[in-house]
PDB file of C-alpha atoms in Angstrom:
ATOM      1  CA  UNK A   1      -0.203  -0.237  -0.060  1.00 54.00           C
ATOM      2  CA  UNK A   2       1.804   3.043  -0.591  1.00 54.00           C
ATOM      3  CA  UNK A   3       2.981   5.394   2.173  1.00 59.00           C
ATOM      4  CA  UNK A   4       1.028   8.526   3.353  1.00 73.00           C
ATOM      5  CA  UNK A   5       2.907  11.717   1.792  1.00 88.00           C
ATOM      6  CA  UNK A   6       1.609  14.334  -0.006  1.00 93.00           C
ATOM      7  CA  UNK A   7       1.401  13.589  -4.049  1.00 93.00           C
ATOM      8  CA  UNK A   8       1.750  15.820  -6.764  1.00 95.00           C
ATOM      9  CA  UNK A   9      -0.108  15.751 -10.580  1.00 97.00           C
ATOM     10  CA  UNK A  10      -0.282  18.241 -13.229  1.00 97.00           C
ATOM     11  CA  UNK A  11      -3.258  19.038 -15.515  1.00 98.00           C
ATOM     12  CA  UNK A  12      -2.500  20.816 -18.590  1.00 98.00           C
ATOM     13  CA  UNK A  13      -4.881  21.546 -21.758  1.00 98.00           C
ATOM     14  CA  UNK A  14      -3.768  20.213 -24.831  1.00 98.00           C
ATOM     15  CA  UNK A  15      -5.900  21.507 -27.758  1.00 98.00           C
ATOM     16  CA  UNK A  16      -6.230  18.368 -29.274  1.00 98.00           C
ATOM     17  CA  UNK A  17      -9.534  18.474 -28.510  1.00 98.00           C
ATOM     18  CA  UNK A  18     -11.949  21.640 -26.437  1.00 98.00           C
ATOM     19  CA  UNK A  19     -11.342  19.418 -23.184  1.00 98.00           C
ATOM     20  CA  UNK A  20      -8.215  17.017 -23.925  1.00 98.00           C
ATOM     21  CA  UNK A  21      -5.796  17.514 -21.234  1.00 98.00           C
ATOM     22  CA  UNK A  22      -2.406  15.753 -20.117  1.00 98.00           C
ATOM     23  CA  UNK A  23      -1.875  14.405 -16.701  1.00 98.00           C
ATOM     24  CA  UNK A  24       1.303  13.912 -14.826  1.00 98.00           C
ATOM     25  CA  UNK A  25       0.753  11.848 -12.165  1.00 96.00           C
ATOM     26  CA  UNK A  26       4.063   9.512 -10.325  1.00 93.00           C
ATOM     27  CA  UNK A  27       5.735   9.955 -13.022  1.00 94.00           C
ATOM     28  CA  UNK A  28       3.121   8.494 -15.223  1.00 97.00           C
ATOM     29  CA  UNK A  29       1.437  10.010 -18.206  1.00 98.00           C
ATOM     30  CA  UNK A  30      -2.610   9.744 -19.057  1.00 97.00           C
ATOM     31  CA  UNK A  31      -4.728  11.502 -21.204  1.00 98.00           C
ATOM     32  CA  UNK A  32      -7.705  13.234 -19.930  1.00 98.00           C
ATOM     33  CA  UNK A  33     -11.127  13.669 -22.415  1.00 98.00           C
ATOM     34  CA  UNK A  34     -14.767  13.888 -22.274  1.00 98.00           C
ATOM     35  CA  UNK A  35     -16.657  11.830 -24.362  1.00 97.00           C
ATOM     36  CA  UNK A  36     -17.377  12.452 -28.200  1.00 98.00           C
ATOM     37  CA  UNK A  37     -20.927  12.701 -27.446  1.00 97.00           C
ATOM     38  CA  UNK A  38     -20.495  15.734 -24.989  1.00 97.00           C
ATOM     39  CA  UNK A  39     -18.393  18.293 -26.823  1.00 97.00           C
ATOM     40  CA  UNK A  40     -14.800  16.369 -26.560  1.00 98.00           C
ATOM     41  CA  UNK A  41     -12.570  14.661 -28.883  1.00 98.00           C
ATOM     42  CA  UNK A  42     -13.033  11.102 -27.259  1.00 98.00           C
ATOM     43  CA  UNK A  43      -8.799  10.823 -26.299  1.00 98.00           C
ATOM     44  CA  UNK A  44      -8.979   9.260 -22.770  1.00 98.00           C
ATOM     45  CA  UNK A  45     -11.300   8.894 -19.934  1.00 98.00           C
ATOM     46  CA  UNK A  46     -13.254  11.311 -18.835  1.00 98.00           C
ATOM     47  CA  UNK A  47     -12.678  12.569 -15.031  1.00 97.00           C
ATOM     48  CA  UNK A  48     -15.745  10.127 -14.167  1.00 97.00           C
ATOM     49  CA  UNK A  49     -14.063   7.636 -15.868  1.00 97.00           C
ATOM     50  CA  UNK A  50     -10.759   8.404 -13.778  1.00 98.00           C
ATOM     51  CA  UNK A  51     -12.655   8.027 -10.350  1.00 98.00           C
ATOM     52  CA  UNK A  52     -14.345   5.112 -10.639  1.00 98.00           C
ATOM     53  CA  UNK A  53     -10.863   3.770 -12.068  1.00 98.00           C
ATOM     54  CA  UNK A  54      -9.227   4.849  -8.637  1.00 98.00           C
ATOM     55  CA  UNK A  55     -11.746   3.187  -6.883  1.00 98.00           C
ATOM     56  CA  UNK A  56     -11.993   0.100  -8.115  1.00 98.00           C
ATOM     57  CA  UNK A  57      -7.869   0.305  -8.283  1.00 98.00           C
ATOM     58  CA  UNK A  58      -8.052   0.628  -4.693  1.00 98.00           C
ATOM     59  CA  UNK A  59     -10.591  -1.879  -4.217  1.00 98.00           C
ATOM     60  CA  UNK A  60      -9.034  -4.876  -5.866  1.00 98.00           C
ATOM     61  CA  UNK A  61      -4.937  -3.799  -4.245  1.00 98.00           C
ATOM     62  CA  UNK A  62      -6.592  -3.937  -0.645  1.00 98.00           C
ATOM     63  CA  UNK A  63      -8.269  -7.371  -1.134  1.00 98.00           C
ATOM     64  CA  UNK A  64      -4.885  -8.412  -2.531  1.00 98.00           C
ATOM     65  CA  UNK A  65      -2.893  -6.661  -0.153  1.00 98.00           C
ATOM     66  CA  UNK A  66      -4.871  -8.586   2.641  1.00 98.00           C
ATOM     67  CA  UNK A  67      -5.321 -11.783   1.811  1.00 98.00           C
ATOM     68  CA  UNK A  68      -1.374 -11.593   1.302  1.00 98.00           C
ATOM     69  CA  UNK A  69      -0.982 -10.390   4.430  1.00 98.00           C
ATOM     70  CA  UNK A  70      -3.453 -13.964   6.061  1.00 98.00           C
ATOM     71  CA  UNK A  71      -1.640 -16.121   3.095  1.00 98.00           C
ATOM     72  CA  UNK A  72      -5.035 -16.396   1.874  1.00 98.00           C
ATOM     73  CA  UNK A  73      -4.940 -18.753  -1.504  1.00 98.00           C
ATOM     74  CA  UNK A  74      -6.841 -15.813  -3.939  1.00 98.00           C
ATOM     75  CA  UNK A  75      -5.669 -16.412  -6.997  1.00 98.00           C
ATOM     76  CA  UNK A  76      -7.415 -13.436  -8.482  1.00 98.00           C
ATOM     77  CA  UNK A  77      -9.856 -10.052  -7.827  1.00 98.00           C
ATOM     78  CA  UNK A  78     -11.653  -8.528 -10.106  1.00 98.00           C
ATOM     79  CA  UNK A  79     -14.097  -5.889  -9.698  1.00 98.00           C
ATOM     80  CA  UNK A  80     -16.856  -4.135 -11.339  1.00 98.00           C
ATOM     81  CA  UNK A  81     -17.873  -0.543 -11.006  1.00 98.00           C
ATOM     82  CA  UNK A  82     -21.078   1.597 -11.741  1.00 98.00           C
ATOM     83  CA  UNK A  83     -21.263   5.171 -10.952  1.00 98.00           C
ATOM     84  CA  UNK A  84     -25.074   7.483 -11.114  1.00 97.00           C
ATOM     85  CA  UNK A  85     -26.548  10.320 -10.193  1.00 96.00           C
ATOM     86  CA  UNK A  86     -29.326  10.049  -8.345  1.00 96.00           C
ATOM     87  CA  UNK A  87     -31.402  12.772  -6.765  1.00 94.00           C
ATOM     88  CA  UNK A  88     -28.053  14.816  -7.356  1.00 93.00           C
ATOM     89  CA  UNK A  89     -26.451  12.202  -5.485  1.00 95.00           C
ATOM     90  CA  UNK A  90     -23.468   9.490  -6.449  1.00 96.00           C
ATOM     91  CA  UNK A  91     -24.405   6.448  -6.023  1.00 97.00           C
ATOM     92  CA  UNK A  92     -21.387   3.831  -6.822  1.00 98.00           C
ATOM     93  CA  UNK A  93     -21.738   0.775  -6.699  1.00 98.00           C
ATOM     94  CA  UNK A  94     -18.659  -2.054  -6.469  1.00 98.00           C
ATOM     95  CA  UNK A  95     -18.933  -5.748  -7.193  1.00 98.00           C
ATOM     96  CA  UNK A  96     -16.333  -8.245  -6.590  1.00 98.00           C
ATOM     97  CA  UNK A  97     -15.641 -11.357  -7.895  1.00 98.00           C
ATOM     98  CA  UNK A  98     -13.020 -13.230  -5.662  1.00 98.00           C
ATOM     99  CA  UNK A  99     -11.308 -16.277  -7.739  1.00 98.00           C
ATOM    100  CA  UNK A 100      -9.702 -19.024  -5.848  1.00 97.00           C
ATOM    101  CA  UNK A 101     -11.407 -22.269  -5.302  1.00 97.00           C
ATOM    102  CA  UNK A 102      -9.277 -22.984  -2.370  1.00 98.00           C
ATOM    103  CA  UNK A 103     -10.925 -20.085  -0.498  1.00 98.00           C
ATOM    104  CA  UNK A 104     -14.024 -20.856   2.590  1.00 98.00           C
ATOM    105  CA  UNK A 105     -16.461 -19.119   2.423  1.00 98.00           C
ATOM    106  CA  UNK A 106     -15.085 -17.041   5.829  1.00 98.00           C
ATOM    107  CA  UNK A 107     -12.202 -15.933   4.085  1.00 98.00           C
ATOM    108  CA  UNK A 108     -14.848 -14.428   0.703  1.00 98.00           C
ATOM    109  CA  UNK A 109     -16.891 -12.837   3.397  1.00 98.00           C
ATOM    110  CA  UNK A 110     -14.056 -11.257   5.018  1.00 98.00           C
ATOM    111  CA  UNK A 111     -12.476 -10.067   2.253  1.00 98.00           C
ATOM    112  CA  UNK A 112     -15.642  -8.590   0.785  1.00 98.00           C
ATOM    113  CA  UNK A 113     -15.750  -6.289   3.606  1.00 98.00           C
ATOM    114  CA  UNK A 114     -12.484  -5.339   3.421  1.00 98.00           C
ATOM    115  CA  UNK A 115     -12.964  -4.287   0.469  1.00 98.00           C
ATOM    116  CA  UNK A 116     -15.366  -1.523   1.111  1.00 97.00           C
ATOM    117  CA  UNK A 117     -12.769  -0.348   3.391  1.00 97.00           C
ATOM    118  CA  UNK A 118     -10.311   0.530   0.537  1.00 97.00           C
ATOM    119  CA  UNK A 119      -8.227   3.824   1.363  1.00 97.00           C
ATOM    120  CA  UNK A 120     -10.087   6.019  -1.884  1.00 98.00           C
ATOM    121  CA  UNK A 121     -13.831   4.457  -0.804  1.00 98.00           C
ATOM    122  CA  UNK A 122     -12.683   5.977   2.736  1.00 97.00           C
ATOM    123  CA  UNK A 123     -11.573   9.514   1.140  1.00 97.00           C
ATOM    124  CA  UNK A 124     -15.078   8.915  -0.566  1.00 97.00           C
ATOM    125  CA  UNK A 125     -17.212   8.478   2.343  1.00 97.00           C
ATOM    126  CA  UNK A 126     -15.703  10.630   4.467  1.00 96.00           C
ATOM    127  CA  UNK A 127     -15.038  15.045   4.257  1.00 96.00           C
ATOM    128  CA  UNK A 128     -11.904  15.698   2.319  1.00 95.00           C
ATOM    129  CA  UNK A 129     -10.737  19.467   2.013  1.00 96.00           C
ATOM    130  CA  UNK A 130     -10.277  20.720  -0.994  1.00 96.00           C
ATOM    131  CA  UNK A 131      -8.509  24.098  -1.072  1.00 95.00           C
ATOM    132  CA  UNK A 132      -8.691  26.291  -4.719  1.00 95.00           C
ATOM    133  CA  UNK A 133      -5.882  29.071  -5.339  1.00 94.00           C
ATOM    134  CA  UNK A 134      -5.540  30.519  -8.691  1.00 93.00           C
ATOM    135  CA  UNK A 135      -3.424  33.316  -9.831  1.00 89.00           C
ATOM    136  CA  UNK A 136      -6.021  35.432 -10.254  1.00 72.00           C
ATOM    137  CA  UNK A 137      -5.041  39.435 -10.565  1.00 64.00           C
TER     138      UNK A 137
END
């Protein structure tokens, strides 16, 4: 699991489409954009796509980490997710698929419980502080 430290990202418009951006984070390069149907060029994932992927990534890694700590026979974990708005409320649904024929029913239940405790989920369920600053004149 990642150390607790200050992370930095840089997002810069590219001009390739109305909303296309280059994202640099932790020495990785990602393209972001809106779909064509929303006026973008479809050159990369949209912001909610990336958020949904982050939740799934964190969930899979958290389940894997726990199974390794317990030395449980988890062969593979898959996370399928959806996101939608219901009356201005964001609703995320995570469906966890655990592969491992030797996992007991109790181990499976515990891993599903652990899947609900990944750091990104806790951030989304919490009350993060976001401070916006700029160079406005």
